[in-house]
mmCIF file of C-alpha atoms in Angstrom:
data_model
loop_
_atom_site.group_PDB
_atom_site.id
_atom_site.type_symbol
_atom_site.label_atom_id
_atom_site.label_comp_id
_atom_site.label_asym_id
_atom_site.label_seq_id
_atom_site.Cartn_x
_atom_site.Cartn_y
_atom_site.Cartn_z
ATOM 1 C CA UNK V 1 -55.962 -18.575 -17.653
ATOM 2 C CA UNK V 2 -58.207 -21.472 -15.633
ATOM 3 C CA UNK V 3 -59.531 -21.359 -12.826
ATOM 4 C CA UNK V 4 -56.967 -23.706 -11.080
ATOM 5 C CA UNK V 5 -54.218 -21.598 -12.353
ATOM 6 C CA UNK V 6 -56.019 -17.976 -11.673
ATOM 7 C CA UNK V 7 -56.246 -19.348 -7.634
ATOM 8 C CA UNK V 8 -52.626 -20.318 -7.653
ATOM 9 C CA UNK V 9 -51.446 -17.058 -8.902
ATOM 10 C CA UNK V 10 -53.654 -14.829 -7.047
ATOM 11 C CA UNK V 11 -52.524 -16.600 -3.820
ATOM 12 C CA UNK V 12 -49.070 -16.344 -4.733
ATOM 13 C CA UNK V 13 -49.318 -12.822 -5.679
ATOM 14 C CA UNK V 14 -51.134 -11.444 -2.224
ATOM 15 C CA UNK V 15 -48.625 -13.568 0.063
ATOM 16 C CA UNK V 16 -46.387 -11.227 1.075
ATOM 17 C CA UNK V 17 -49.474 -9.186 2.728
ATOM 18 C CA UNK V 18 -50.840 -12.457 4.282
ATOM 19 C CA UNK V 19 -49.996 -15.358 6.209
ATOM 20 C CA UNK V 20 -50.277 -18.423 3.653
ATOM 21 C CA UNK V 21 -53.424 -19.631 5.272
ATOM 22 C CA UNK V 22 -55.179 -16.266 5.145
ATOM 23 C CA UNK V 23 -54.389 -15.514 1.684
ATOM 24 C CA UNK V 24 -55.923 -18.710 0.321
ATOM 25 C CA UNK V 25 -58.860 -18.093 2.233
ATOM 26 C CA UNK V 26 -58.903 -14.411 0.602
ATOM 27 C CA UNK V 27 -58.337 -16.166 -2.886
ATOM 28 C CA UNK V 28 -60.883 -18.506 -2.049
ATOM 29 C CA UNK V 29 -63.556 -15.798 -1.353
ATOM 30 C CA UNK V 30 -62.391 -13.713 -4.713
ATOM 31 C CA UNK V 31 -63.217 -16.645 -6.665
ATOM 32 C CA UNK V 32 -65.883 -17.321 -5.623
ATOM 33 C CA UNK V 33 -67.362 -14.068 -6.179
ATOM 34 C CA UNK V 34 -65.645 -13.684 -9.499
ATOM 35 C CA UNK V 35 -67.216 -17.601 -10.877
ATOM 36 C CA UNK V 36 -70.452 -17.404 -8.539
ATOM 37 C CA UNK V 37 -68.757 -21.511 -8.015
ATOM 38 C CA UNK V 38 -68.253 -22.995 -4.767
ATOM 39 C CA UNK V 39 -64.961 -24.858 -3.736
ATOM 40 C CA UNK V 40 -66.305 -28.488 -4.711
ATOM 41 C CA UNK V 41 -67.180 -26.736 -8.048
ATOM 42 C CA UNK V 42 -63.989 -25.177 -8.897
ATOM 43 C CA UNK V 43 -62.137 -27.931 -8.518
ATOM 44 C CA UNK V 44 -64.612 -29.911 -11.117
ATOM 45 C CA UNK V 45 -63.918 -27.412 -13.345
ATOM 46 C CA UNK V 46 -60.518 -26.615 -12.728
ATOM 47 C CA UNK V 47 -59.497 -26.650 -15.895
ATOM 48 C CA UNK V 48 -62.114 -24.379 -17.397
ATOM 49 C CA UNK V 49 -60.774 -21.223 -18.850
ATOM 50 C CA UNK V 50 -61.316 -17.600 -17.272
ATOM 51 C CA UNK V 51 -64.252 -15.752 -19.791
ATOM 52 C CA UNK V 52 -63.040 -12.359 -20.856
ATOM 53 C CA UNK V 53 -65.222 -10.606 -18.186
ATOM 54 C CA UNK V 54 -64.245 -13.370 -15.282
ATOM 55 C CA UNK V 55 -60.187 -12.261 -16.226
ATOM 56 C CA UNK V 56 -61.286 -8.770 -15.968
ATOM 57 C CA UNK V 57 -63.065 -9.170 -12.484
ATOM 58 C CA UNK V 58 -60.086 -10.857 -11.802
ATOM 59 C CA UNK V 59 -57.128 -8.899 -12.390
ATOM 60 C CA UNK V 60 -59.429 -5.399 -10.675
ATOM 61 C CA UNK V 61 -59.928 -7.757 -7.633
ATOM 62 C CA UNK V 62 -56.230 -8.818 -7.193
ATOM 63 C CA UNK V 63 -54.809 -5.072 -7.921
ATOM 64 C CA UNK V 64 -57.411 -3.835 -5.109
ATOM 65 C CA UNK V 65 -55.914 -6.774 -2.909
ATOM 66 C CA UNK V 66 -52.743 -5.521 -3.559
ATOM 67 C CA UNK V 67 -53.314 -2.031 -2.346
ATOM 68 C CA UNK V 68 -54.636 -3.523 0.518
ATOM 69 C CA UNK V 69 -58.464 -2.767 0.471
ATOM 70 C CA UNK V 70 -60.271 -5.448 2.238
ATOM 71 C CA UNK V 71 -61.961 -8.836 0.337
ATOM 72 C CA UNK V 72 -65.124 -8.173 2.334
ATOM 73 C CA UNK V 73 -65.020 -4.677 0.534
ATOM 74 C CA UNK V 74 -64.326 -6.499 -2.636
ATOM 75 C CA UNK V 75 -67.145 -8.237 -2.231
ATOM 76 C CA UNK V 76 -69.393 -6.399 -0.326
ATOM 77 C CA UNK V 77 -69.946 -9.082 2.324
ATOM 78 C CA UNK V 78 -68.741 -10.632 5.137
ATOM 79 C CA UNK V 79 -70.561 -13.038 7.878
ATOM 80 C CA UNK V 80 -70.981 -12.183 11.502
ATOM 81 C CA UNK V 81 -73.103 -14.886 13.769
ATOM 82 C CA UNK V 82 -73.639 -17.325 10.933
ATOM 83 C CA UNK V 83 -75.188 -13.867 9.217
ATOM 84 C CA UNK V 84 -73.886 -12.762 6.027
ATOM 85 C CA UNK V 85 -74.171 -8.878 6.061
ATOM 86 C CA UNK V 86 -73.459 -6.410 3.723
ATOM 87 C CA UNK V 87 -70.285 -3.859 4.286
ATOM 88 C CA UNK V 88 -68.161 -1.245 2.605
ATOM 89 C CA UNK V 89 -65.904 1.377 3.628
ATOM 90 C CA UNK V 90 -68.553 3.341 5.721
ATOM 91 C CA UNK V 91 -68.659 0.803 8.427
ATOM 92 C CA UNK V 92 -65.964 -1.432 10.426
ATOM 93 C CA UNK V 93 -65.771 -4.970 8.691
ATOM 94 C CA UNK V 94 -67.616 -7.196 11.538
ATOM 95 C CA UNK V 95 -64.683 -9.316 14.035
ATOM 96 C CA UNK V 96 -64.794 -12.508 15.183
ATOM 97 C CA UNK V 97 -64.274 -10.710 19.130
ATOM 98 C CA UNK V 98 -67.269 -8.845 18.695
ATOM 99 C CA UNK V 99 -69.149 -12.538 18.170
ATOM 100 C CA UNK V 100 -67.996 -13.377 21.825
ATOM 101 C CA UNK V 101 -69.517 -10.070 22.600
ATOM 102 C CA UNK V 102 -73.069 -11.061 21.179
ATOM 103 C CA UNK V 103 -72.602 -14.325 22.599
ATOM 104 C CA UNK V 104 -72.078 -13.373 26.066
ATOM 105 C CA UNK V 105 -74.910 -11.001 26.510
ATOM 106 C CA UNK V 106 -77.256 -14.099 25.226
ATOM 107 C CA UNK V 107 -76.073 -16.546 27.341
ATOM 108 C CA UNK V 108 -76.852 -13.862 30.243
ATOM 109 C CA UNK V 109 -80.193 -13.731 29.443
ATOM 110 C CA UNK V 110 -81.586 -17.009 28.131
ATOM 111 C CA UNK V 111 -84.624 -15.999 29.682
ATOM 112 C CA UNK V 112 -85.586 -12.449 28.829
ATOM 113 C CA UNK V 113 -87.054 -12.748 25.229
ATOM 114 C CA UNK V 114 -88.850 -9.460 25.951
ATOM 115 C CA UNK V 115 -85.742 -6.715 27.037
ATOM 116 C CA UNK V 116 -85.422 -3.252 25.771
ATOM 117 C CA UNK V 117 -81.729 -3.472 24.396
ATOM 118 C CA UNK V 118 -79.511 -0.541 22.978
ATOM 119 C CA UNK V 119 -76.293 -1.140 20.536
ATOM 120 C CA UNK V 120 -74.355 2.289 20.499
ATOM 121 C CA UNK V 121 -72.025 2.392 17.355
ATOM 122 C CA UNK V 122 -74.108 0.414 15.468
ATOM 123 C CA UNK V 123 -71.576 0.386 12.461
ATOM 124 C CA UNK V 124 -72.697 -2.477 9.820
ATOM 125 C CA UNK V 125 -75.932 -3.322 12.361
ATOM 126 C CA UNK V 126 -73.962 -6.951 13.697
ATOM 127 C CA UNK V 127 -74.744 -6.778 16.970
ATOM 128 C CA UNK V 128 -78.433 -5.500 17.523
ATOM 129 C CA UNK V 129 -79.297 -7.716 14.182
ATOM 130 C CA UNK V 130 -77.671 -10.668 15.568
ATOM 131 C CA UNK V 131 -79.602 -10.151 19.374
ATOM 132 C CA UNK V 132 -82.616 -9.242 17.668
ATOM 133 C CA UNK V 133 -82.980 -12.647 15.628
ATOM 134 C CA UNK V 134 -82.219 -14.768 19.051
ATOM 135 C CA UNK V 135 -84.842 -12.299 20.757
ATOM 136 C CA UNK V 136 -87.668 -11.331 18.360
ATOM 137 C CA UNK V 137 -89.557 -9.785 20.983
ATOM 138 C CA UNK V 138 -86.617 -7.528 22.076
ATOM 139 C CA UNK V 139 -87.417 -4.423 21.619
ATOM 140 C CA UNK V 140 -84.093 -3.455 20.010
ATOM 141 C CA UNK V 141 -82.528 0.132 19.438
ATOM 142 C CA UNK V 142 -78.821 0.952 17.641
ATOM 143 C CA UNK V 143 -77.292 4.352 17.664
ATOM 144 C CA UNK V 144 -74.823 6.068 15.295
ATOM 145 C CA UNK V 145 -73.690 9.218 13.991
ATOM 146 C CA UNK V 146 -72.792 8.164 10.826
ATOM 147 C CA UNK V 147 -75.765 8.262 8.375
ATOM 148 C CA UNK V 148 -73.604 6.029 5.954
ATOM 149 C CA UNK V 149 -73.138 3.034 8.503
ATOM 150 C CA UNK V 150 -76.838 3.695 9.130
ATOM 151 C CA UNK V 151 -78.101 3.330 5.739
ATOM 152 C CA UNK V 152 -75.678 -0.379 5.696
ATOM 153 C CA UNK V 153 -77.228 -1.281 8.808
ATOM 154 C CA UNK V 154 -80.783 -0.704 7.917
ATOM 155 C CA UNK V 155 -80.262 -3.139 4.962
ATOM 156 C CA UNK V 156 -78.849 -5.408 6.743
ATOM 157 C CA UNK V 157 -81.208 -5.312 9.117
ATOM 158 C CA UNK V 158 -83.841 -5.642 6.412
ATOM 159 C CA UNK V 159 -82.254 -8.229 4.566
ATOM 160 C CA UNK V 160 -81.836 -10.470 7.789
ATOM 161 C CA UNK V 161 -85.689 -9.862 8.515
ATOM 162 C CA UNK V 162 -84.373 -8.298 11.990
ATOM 163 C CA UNK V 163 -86.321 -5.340 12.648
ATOM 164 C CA UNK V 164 -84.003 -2.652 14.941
ATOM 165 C CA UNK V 165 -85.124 1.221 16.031
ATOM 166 C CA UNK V 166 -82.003 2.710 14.200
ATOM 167 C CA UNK V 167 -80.885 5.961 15.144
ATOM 168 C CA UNK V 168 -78.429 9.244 14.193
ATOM 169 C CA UNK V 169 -77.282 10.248 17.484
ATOM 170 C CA UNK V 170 -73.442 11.005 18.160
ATOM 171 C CA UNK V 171 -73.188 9.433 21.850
ATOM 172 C CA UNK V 172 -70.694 12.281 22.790
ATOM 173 C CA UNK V 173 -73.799 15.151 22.734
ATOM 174 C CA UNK V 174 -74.820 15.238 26.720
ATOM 175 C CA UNK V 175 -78.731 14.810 24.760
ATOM 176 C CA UNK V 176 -78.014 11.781 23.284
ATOM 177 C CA UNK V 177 -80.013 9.528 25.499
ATOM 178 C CA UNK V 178 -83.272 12.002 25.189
ATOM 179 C CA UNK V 179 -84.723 9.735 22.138
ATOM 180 C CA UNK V 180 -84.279 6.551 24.411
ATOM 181 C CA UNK V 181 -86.410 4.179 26.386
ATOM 182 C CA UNK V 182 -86.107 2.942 29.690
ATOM 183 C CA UNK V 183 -83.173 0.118 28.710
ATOM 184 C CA UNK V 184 -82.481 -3.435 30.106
ATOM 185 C CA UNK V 185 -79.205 -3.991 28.789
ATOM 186 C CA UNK V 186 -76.299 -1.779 26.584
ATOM 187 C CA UNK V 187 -74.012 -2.997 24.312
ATOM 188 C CA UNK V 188 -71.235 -0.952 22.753
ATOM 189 C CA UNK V 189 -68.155 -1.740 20.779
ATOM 190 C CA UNK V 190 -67.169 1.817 20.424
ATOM 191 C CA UNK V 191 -63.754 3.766 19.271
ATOM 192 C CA UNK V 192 -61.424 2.557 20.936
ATOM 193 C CA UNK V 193 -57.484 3.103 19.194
ATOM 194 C CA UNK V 194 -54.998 5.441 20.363
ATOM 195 C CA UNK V 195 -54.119 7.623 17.704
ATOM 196 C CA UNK V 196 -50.555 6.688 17.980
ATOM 197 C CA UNK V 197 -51.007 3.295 17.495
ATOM 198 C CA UNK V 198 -52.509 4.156 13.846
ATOM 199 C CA UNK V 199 -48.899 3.826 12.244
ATOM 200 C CA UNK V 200 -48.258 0.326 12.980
ATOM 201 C CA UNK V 201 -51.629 -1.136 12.118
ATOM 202 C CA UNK V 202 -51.941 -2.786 8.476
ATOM 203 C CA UNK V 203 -52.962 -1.083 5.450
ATOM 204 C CA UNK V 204 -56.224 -2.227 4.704
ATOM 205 C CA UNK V 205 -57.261 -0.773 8.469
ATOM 206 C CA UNK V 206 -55.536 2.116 8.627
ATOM 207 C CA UNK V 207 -56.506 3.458 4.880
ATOM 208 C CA UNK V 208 -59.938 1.337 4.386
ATOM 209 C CA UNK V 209 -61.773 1.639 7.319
ATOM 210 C CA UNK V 210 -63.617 4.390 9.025
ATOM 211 C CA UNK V 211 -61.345 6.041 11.608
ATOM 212 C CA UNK V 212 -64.367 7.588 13.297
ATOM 213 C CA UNK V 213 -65.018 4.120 14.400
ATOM 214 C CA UNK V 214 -61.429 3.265 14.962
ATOM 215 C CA UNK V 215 -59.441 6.327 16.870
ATOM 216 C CA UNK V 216 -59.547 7.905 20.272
ATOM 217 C CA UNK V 217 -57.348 11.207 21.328
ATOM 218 C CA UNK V 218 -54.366 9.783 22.880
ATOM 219 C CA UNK V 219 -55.070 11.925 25.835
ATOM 220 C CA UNK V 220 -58.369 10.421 26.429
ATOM 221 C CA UNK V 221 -58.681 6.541 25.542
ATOM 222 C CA UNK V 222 -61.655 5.975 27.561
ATOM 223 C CA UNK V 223 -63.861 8.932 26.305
ATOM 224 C CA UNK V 224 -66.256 6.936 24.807
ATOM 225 C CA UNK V 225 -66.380 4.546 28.145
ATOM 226 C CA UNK V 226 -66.908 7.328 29.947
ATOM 227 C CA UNK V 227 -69.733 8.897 28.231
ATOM 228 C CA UNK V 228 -71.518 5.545 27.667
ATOM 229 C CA UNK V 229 -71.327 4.687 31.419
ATOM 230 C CA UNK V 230 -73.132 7.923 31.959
ATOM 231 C CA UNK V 231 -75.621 6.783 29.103
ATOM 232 C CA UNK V 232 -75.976 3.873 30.746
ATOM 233 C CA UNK V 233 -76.668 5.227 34.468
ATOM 234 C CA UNK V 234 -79.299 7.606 33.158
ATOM 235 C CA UNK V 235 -81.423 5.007 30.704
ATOM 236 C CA UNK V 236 -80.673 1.377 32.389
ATOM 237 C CA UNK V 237 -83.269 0.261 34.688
ATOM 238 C CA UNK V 238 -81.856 -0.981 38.265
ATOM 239 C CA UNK V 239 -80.308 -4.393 37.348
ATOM 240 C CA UNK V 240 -79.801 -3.562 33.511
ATOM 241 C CA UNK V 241 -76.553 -4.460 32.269
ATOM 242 C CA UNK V 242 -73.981 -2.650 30.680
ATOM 243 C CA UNK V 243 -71.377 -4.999 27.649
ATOM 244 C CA UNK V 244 -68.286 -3.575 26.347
ATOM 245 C CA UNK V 245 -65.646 -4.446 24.022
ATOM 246 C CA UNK V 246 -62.257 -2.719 25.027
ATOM 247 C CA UNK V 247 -58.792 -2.444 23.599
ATOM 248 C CA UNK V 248 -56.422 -5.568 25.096
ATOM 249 C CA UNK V 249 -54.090 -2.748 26.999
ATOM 250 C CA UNK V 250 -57.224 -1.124 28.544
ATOM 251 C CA UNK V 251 -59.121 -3.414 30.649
ATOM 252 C CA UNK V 252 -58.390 -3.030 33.940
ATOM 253 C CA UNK V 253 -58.976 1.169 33.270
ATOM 254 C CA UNK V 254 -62.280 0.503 31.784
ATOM 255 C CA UNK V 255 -63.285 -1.515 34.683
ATOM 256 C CA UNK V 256 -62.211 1.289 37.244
ATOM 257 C CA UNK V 257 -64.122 4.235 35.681
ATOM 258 C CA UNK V 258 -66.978 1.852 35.748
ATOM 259 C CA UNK V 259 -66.708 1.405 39.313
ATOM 260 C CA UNK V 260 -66.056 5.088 39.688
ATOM 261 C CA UNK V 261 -69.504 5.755 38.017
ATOM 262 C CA UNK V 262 -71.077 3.340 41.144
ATOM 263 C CA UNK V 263 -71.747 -0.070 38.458
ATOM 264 C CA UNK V 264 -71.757 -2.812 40.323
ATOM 265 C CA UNK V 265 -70.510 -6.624 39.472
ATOM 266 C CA UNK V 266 -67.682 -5.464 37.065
ATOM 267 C CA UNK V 267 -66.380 -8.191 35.349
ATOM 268 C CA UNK V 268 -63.314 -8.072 33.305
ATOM 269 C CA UNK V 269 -63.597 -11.189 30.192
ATOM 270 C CA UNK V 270 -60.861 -12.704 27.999
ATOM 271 C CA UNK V 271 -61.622 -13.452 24.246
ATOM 272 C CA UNK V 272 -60.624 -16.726 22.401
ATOM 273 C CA UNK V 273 -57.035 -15.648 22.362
ATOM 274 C CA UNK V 274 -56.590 -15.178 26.321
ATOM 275 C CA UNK V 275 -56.910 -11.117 25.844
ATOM 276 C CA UNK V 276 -58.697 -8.950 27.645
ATOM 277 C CA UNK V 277 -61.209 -7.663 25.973
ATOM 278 C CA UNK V 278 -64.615 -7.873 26.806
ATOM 279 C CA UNK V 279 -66.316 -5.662 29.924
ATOM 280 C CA UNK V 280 -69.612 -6.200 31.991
ATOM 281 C CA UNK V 281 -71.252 -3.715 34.647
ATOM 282 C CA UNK V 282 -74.154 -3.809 36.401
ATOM 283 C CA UNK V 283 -75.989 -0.551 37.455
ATOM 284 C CA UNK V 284 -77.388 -0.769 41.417
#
């Protein structure tokens, strides 16, 4: 087997869970890892057989595609900001939406190197390591209750020379804000699924990432907007700023119980695809 005809056949083989563009991308990155070669390289060498351990890597790497797990938990990677961090199955695999998150609380403060910023639901660490290496002097805090994301995000965090206050807190406990500074601004992109929509999503979400991160009770779909707005009116400073991403259907709900809870300037933002899915309060 070469190289050229391992690609072929591993894109082939993963197209009926993939759009054709997606699944050479995702054959593309297996490669990649596999050879440790580049896309310029592997078509130099093309014709260059598979070693016995390179077939091996292989053919584990195409059966996990084909049960669905993730490439980025093939590989242990993915890149968020221009960032590449480190993930597994302990955190949610870092979205492109969630970029548009980062990139709207920096462009709201291009002149505020010095804020006291919290990231609640830290997961893999992509948001407060991101902020942190546009602000060095921030002085940066992330919350979650899982100590496995925690232990992913502290690497990362390390490895992108982005010191960040990380903390075990679950954000539901009415205490969790005891441990916290006086805050300038609050990002969250918490839980945020229905529980019946869990059936329809694909494979390597439902089965492959952590549903602590994922699912809400039907019955309550803004819990977690709830409690951080309360969060967020007992630790933000007058003027601090409070960023949200929100599920597409939910917008317009998230943006009432914020003005419920007295936030002022509520803006309701569409992501690169015209969704809702971004929110922004201000706290009198």
């Amino acid at each position: 087997m070469t190289i050229q005809s391992a690609f072929a056949d591993l894109t082939n083989a993963i197209r009926p869970l993939y759009d054709a563009r997606e699944a050479a991308n995702i054959a593309h990155l297996l490669m990649e890892h596999i050879t440790g070669l580049g896309k310029l390289d592997r078509i130099v060498h093309k014709d260059m057989d598979l070693p016995p351990r390179w077939e091996s890597q292989y053919r584990e790497g195409l059966a996990q595609l084909l049960s669905g797990r993730p490439i980025q938990h093939i590989t242990g990677k993915s890149w968020f900001y221009g960032m590449e961090l480190i993930v597994s199955d302990q955190v949610l695999i870092p979205r492109p939406e969630t970029e548009e998150l980062v990139e709207w609380v920096l462009l709201d403060h291009p002149s505020h190197p010095a804020l006291r910023l919290l990231d609640i639901g830290t997961g893999s660490g992509c948001i407060p390591i991101a902020l942190k290496k546009h602000w060095p002097s921030a002085d940066i805090w992330a919350m979650d209750v899982s100590p496995g994301a925690l232990e992913i995000a502290a690497r990362n965090a390390q490895m992108q020379h982005a010191p960040v206050n990380f903390i075990r807190q679950d954000v539901l406990d009415p205490q969790a804000a005891a441990p916290l500074p006086a805050l300038n601004v609050i990002v969250s992109n918490p839980p945020y699924i229905p529980q019946k929509e869990k059936a329809g999503m694909d494979t390597n979400v439902q089965q492959f990432e952590p549903a602590t991160a994922l699912f809400v009770p039907d019955n309550d779909p803004l819990l977690f907007y709830r409690r951080i707005g309360q969060l967020a009116q007992e630790r933000l400073e007058p003027g601090g700023r409070l960023y949200f991403e929100i599920h597409e259907d939910y917008g317009e709900a998230v943006k009432a119980e914020l003005l419920h809870q007295k936030f002022t300037d509520v803006i309701l933002k569409k992501d690169m695809f015209g969704k809702d899915r971004m929110v922004r309060a201000t706290k009198a």
